[in-house]
XYZ file of N, CA and C in Angstrom:
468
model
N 11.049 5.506 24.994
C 10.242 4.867 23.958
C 10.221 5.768 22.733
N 10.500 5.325 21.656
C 10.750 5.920 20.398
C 9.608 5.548 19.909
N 8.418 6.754 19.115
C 7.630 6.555 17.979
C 7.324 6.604 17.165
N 6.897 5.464 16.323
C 7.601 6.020 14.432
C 6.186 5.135 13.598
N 6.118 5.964 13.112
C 4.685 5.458 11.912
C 5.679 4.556 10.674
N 4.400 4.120 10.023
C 4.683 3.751 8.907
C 3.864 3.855 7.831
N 4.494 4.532 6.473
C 3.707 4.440 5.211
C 4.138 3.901 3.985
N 3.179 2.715 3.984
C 3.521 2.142 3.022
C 3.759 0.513 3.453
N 3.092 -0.422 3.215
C 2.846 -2.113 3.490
C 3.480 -2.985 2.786
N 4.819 -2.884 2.238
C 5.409 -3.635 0.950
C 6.204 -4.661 2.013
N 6.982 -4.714 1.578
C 8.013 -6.063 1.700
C 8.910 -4.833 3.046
N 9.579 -3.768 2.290
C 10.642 -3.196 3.336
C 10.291 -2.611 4.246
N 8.677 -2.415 4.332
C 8.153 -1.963 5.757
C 7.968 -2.814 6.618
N 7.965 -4.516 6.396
C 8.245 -5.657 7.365
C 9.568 -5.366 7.949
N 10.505 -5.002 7.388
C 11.604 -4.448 8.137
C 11.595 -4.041 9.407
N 10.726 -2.825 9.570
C 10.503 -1.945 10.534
C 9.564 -2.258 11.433
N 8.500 -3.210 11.172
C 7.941 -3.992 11.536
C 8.410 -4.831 12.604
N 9.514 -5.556 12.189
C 10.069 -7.030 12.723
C 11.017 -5.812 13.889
N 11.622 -4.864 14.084
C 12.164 -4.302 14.601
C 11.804 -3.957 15.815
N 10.413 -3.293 15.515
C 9.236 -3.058 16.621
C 8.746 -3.898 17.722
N 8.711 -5.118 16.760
C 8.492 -6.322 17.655
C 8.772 -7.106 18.417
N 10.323 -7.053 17.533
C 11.658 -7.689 18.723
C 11.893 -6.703 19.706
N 11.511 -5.436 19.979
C 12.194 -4.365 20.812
C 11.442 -3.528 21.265
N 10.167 -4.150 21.897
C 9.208 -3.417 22.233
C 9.060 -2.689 23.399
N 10.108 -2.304 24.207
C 10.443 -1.578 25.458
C 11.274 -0.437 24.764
N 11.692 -0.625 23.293
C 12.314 0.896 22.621
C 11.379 1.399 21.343
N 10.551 0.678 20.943
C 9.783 1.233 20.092
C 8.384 0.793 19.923
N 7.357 1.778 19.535
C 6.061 1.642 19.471
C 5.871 2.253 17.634
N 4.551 1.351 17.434
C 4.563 2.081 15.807
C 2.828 2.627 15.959
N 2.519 3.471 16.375
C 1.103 4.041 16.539
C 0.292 4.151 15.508
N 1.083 3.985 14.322
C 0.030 3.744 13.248
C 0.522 3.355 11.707
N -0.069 2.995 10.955
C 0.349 2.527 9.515
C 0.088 3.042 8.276
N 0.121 3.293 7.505
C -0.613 4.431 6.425
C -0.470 2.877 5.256
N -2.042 2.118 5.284
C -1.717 1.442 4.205
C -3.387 1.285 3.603
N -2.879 1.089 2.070
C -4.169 1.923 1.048
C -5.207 0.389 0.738
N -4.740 -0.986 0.702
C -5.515 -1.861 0.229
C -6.048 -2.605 1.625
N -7.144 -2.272 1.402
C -8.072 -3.215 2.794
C -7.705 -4.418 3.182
N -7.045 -5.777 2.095
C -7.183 -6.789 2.292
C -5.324 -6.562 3.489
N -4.525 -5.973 2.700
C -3.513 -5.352 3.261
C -3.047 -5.233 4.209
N -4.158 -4.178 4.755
C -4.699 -3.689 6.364
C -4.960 -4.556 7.256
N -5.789 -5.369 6.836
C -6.289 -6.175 7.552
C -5.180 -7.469 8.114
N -4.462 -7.330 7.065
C -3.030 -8.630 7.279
C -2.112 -7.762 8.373
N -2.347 -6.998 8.152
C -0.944 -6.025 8.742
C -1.525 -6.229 10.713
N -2.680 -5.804 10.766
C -3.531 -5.617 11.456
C -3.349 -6.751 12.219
N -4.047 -8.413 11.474
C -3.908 -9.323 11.972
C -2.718 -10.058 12.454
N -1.899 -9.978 11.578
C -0.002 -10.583 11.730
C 0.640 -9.519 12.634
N 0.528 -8.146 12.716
C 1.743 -7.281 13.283
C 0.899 -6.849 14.546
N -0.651 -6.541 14.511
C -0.713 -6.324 15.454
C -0.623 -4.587 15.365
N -0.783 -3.844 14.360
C -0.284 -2.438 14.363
C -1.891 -1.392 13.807
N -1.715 -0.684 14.467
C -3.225 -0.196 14.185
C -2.885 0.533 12.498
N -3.797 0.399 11.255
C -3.873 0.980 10.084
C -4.078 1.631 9.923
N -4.344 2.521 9.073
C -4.736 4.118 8.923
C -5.330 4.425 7.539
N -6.013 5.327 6.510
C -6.323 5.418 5.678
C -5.793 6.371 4.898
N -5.998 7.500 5.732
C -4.821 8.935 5.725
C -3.612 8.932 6.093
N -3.044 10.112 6.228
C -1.711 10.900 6.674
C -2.470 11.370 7.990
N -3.571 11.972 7.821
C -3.791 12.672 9.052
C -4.280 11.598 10.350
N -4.474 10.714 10.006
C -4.766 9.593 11.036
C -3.606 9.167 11.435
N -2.753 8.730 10.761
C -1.274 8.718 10.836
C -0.589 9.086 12.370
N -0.659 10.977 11.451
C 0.154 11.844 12.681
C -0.644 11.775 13.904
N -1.960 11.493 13.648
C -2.671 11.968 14.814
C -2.134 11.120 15.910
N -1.578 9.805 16.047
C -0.682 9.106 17.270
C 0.313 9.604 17.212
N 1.030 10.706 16.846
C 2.014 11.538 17.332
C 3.403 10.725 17.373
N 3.776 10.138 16.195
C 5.236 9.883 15.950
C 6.214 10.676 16.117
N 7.222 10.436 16.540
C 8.505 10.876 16.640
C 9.063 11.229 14.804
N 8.912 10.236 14.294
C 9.230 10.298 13.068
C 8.106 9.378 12.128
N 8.755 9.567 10.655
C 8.047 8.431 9.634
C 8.925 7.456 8.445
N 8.262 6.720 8.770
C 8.935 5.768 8.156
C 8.520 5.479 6.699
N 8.962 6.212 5.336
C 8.436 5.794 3.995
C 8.455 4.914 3.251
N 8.256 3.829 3.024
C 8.450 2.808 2.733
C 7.927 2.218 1.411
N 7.658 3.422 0.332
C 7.180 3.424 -1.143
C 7.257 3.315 -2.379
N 6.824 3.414 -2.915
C 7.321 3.453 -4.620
C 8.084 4.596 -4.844
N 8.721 4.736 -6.142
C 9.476 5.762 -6.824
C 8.585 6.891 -7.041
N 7.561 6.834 -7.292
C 6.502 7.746 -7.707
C 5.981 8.420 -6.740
N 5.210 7.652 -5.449
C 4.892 7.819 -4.611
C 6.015 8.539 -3.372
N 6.830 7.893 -3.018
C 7.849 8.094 -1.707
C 8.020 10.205 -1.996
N 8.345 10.475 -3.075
C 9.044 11.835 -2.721
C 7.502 12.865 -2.737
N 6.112 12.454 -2.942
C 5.228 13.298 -2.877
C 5.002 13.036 -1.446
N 5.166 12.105 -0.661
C 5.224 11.972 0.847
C 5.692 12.469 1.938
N 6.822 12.369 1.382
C 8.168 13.116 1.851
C 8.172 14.863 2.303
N 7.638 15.012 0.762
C 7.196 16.522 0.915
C 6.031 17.030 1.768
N 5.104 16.353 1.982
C 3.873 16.723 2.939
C 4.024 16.319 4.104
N 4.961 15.437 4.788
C 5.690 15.390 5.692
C 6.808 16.013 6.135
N 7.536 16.830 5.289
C 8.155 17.635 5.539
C 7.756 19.168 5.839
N 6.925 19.337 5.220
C 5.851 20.943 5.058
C 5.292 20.737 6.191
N 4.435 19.669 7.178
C 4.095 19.695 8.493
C 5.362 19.377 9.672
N 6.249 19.760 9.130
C 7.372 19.175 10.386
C 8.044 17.982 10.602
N 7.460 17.211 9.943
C 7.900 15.302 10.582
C 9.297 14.936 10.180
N 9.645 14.624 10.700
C 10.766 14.042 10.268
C 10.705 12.506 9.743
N 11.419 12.341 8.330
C 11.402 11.451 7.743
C 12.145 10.210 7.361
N 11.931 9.100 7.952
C 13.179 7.944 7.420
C 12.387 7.304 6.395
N 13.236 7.399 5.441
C 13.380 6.950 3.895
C 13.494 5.977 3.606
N 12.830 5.071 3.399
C 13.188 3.710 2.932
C 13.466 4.144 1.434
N 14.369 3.134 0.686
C 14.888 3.484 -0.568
C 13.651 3.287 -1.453
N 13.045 3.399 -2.756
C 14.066 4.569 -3.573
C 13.330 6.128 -3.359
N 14.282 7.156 -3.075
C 13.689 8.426 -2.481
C 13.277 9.340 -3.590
N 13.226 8.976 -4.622
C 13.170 9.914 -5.835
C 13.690 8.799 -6.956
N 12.694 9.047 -8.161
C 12.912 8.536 -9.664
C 14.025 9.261 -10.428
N 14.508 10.552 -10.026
C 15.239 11.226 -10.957
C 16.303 12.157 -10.477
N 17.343 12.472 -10.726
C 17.925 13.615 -10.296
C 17.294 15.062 -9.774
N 16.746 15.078 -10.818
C 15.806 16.720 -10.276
C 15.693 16.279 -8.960
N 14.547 14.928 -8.786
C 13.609 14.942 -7.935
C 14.719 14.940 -6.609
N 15.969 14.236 -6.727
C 16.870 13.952 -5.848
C 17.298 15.837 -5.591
N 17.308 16.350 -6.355
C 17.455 17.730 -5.874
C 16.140 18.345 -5.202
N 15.327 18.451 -5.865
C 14.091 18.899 -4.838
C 14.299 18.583 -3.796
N 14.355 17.094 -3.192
C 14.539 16.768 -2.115
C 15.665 17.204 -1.278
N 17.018 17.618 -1.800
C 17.946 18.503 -0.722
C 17.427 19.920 -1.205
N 16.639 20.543 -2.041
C 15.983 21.954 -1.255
C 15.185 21.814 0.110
N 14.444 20.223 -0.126
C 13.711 20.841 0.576
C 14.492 20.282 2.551
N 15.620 19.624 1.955
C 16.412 19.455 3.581
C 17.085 21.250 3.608
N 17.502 21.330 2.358
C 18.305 22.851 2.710
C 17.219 23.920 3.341
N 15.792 23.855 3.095
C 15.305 24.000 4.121
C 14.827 23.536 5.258
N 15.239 22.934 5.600
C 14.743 22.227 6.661
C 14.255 21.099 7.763
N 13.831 20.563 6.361
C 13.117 19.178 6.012
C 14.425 18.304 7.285
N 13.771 17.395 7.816
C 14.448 16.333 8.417
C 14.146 15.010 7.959
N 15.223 14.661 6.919
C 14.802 13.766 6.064
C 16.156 12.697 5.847
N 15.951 11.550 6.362
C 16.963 10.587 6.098
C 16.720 9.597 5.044
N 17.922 9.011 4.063
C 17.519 7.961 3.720
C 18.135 6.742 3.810
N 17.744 5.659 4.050
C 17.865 4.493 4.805
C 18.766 3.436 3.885
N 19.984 3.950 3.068
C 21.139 3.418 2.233
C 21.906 2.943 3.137
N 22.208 2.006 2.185
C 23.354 1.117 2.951
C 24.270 0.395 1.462
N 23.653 0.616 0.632
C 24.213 0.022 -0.770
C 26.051 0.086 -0.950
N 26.145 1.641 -0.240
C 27.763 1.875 -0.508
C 28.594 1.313 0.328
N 27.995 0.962 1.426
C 28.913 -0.464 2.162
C 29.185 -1.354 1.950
N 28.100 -2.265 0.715
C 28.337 -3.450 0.311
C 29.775 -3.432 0.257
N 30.636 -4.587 0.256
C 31.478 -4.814 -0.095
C 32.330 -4.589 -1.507
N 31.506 -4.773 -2.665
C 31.823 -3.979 -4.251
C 31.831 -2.837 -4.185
N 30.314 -2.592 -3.530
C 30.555 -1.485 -4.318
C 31.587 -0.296 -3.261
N 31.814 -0.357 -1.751
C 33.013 0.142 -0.946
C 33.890 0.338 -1.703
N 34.296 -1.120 -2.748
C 35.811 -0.894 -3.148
C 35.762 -0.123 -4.346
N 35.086 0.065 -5.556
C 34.747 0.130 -6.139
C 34.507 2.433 -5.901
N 34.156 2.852 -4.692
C 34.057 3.777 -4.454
C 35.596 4.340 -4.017
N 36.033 3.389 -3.366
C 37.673 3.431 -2.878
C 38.224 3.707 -3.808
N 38.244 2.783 -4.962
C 39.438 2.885 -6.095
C 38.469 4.625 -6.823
N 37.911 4.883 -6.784
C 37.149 6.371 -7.507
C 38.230 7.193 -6.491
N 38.251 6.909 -5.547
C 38.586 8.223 -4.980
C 40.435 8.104 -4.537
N 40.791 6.798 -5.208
C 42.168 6.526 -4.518
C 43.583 7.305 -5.547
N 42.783 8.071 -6.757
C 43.490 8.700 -7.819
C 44.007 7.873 -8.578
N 44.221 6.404 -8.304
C 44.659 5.932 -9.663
C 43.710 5.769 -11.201
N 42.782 6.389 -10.871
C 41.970 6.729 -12.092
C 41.718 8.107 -12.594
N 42.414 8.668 -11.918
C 42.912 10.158 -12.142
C 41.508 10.974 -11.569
N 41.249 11.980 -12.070
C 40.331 13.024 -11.434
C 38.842 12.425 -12.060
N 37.993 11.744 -11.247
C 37.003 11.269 -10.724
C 35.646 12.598 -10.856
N 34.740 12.752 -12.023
C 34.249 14.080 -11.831
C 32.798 13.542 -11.929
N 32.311 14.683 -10.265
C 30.810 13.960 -10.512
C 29.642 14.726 -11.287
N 28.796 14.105 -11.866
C 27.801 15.064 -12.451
C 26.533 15.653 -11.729
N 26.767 14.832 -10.969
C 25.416 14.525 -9.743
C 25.755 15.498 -8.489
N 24.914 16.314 -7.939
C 25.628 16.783 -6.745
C 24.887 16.441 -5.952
N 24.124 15.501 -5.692
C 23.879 14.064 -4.559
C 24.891 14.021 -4.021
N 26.044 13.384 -4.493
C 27.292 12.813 -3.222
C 28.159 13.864 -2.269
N 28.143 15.144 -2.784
C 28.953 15.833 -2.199
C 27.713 17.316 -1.506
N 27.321 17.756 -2.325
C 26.332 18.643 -2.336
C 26.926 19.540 -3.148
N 27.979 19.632 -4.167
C 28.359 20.308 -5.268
C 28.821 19.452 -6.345
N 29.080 20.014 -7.684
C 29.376 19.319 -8.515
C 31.373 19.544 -8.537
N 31.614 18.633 -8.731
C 33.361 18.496 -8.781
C 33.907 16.877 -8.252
N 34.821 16.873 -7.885
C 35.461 15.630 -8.250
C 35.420 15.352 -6.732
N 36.201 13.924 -6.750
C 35.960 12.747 -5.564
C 36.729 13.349 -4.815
């Protein structure tokens, strides 16, 4: 039995939700981290998942991991206080507003942090090919600015 919290009540935490539910001999969700009462109470009533107010109510059912499921603003200050206590983190997108912040966030895996994020965008079908032809040289040397994709800056 796998256990995994959730923070954050939007649309992509039904995701994880509907997952739980269909597969309830592999996963349990011990608790929810969600901020609007009326919210809670839906989550509560429809999923069936106990709510929480805090982080520390949260951990206190002892997840395996967490599931972030937030705003741009919000998700990477989460991330980090979940990472500073140990947890390991699945990322619902978007994990950061900015490059920096996308770097903070591999300091803080380069230390340690167990932190996934939950992309799937580069499979789509466009954009696959679209990454293919970047790296297939007929566009010659491909240079990134970002060292997101590789973990250095240089070409495809």
């Amino acid at each position: 039995m796998t256990k995994f919290s959730i923070i954050g009540a939007g649309w992509r935490s039904e995701f994880f939700l509907r997952i739980a539910r269909e597969l309830p001999d592999l996963f349990e969700i011990p608790g929810m981290l969600v901020r609007k009462p009326e919210r809670a109470e839906e989550i509560r009533r429809n999923w069936g998942v106990k709510t929480c107010t805090t982080l520390g109510e949260v951990l206190a059912g002892k997840p395996d991991f967490v599931v972030t499921s937030l705003s741009w603003d919000s998700n990477p200050i989460f991330m980090r206080e979940l990472a500073e206590r140990g947890m390991p983190v699945l990322s619902e997108t978007p994990p950061a507003r900015s490059v920096d912040d996308l770097l903070a966030l591999m300091d803080l895996m380069n230390a340690g942090a167990k932190i996934q994020v939950a992309e799937q965008y580069f499979l789509q079908p466009l954009h696959a090919a679209r990454i293919a032809e970047a790296g297939s040289g007929r566009l010659g040397e491909v240079f990134l600015k970002c060292p997101c994709a590789t973990g250095t800056t240089g070409s495809v």
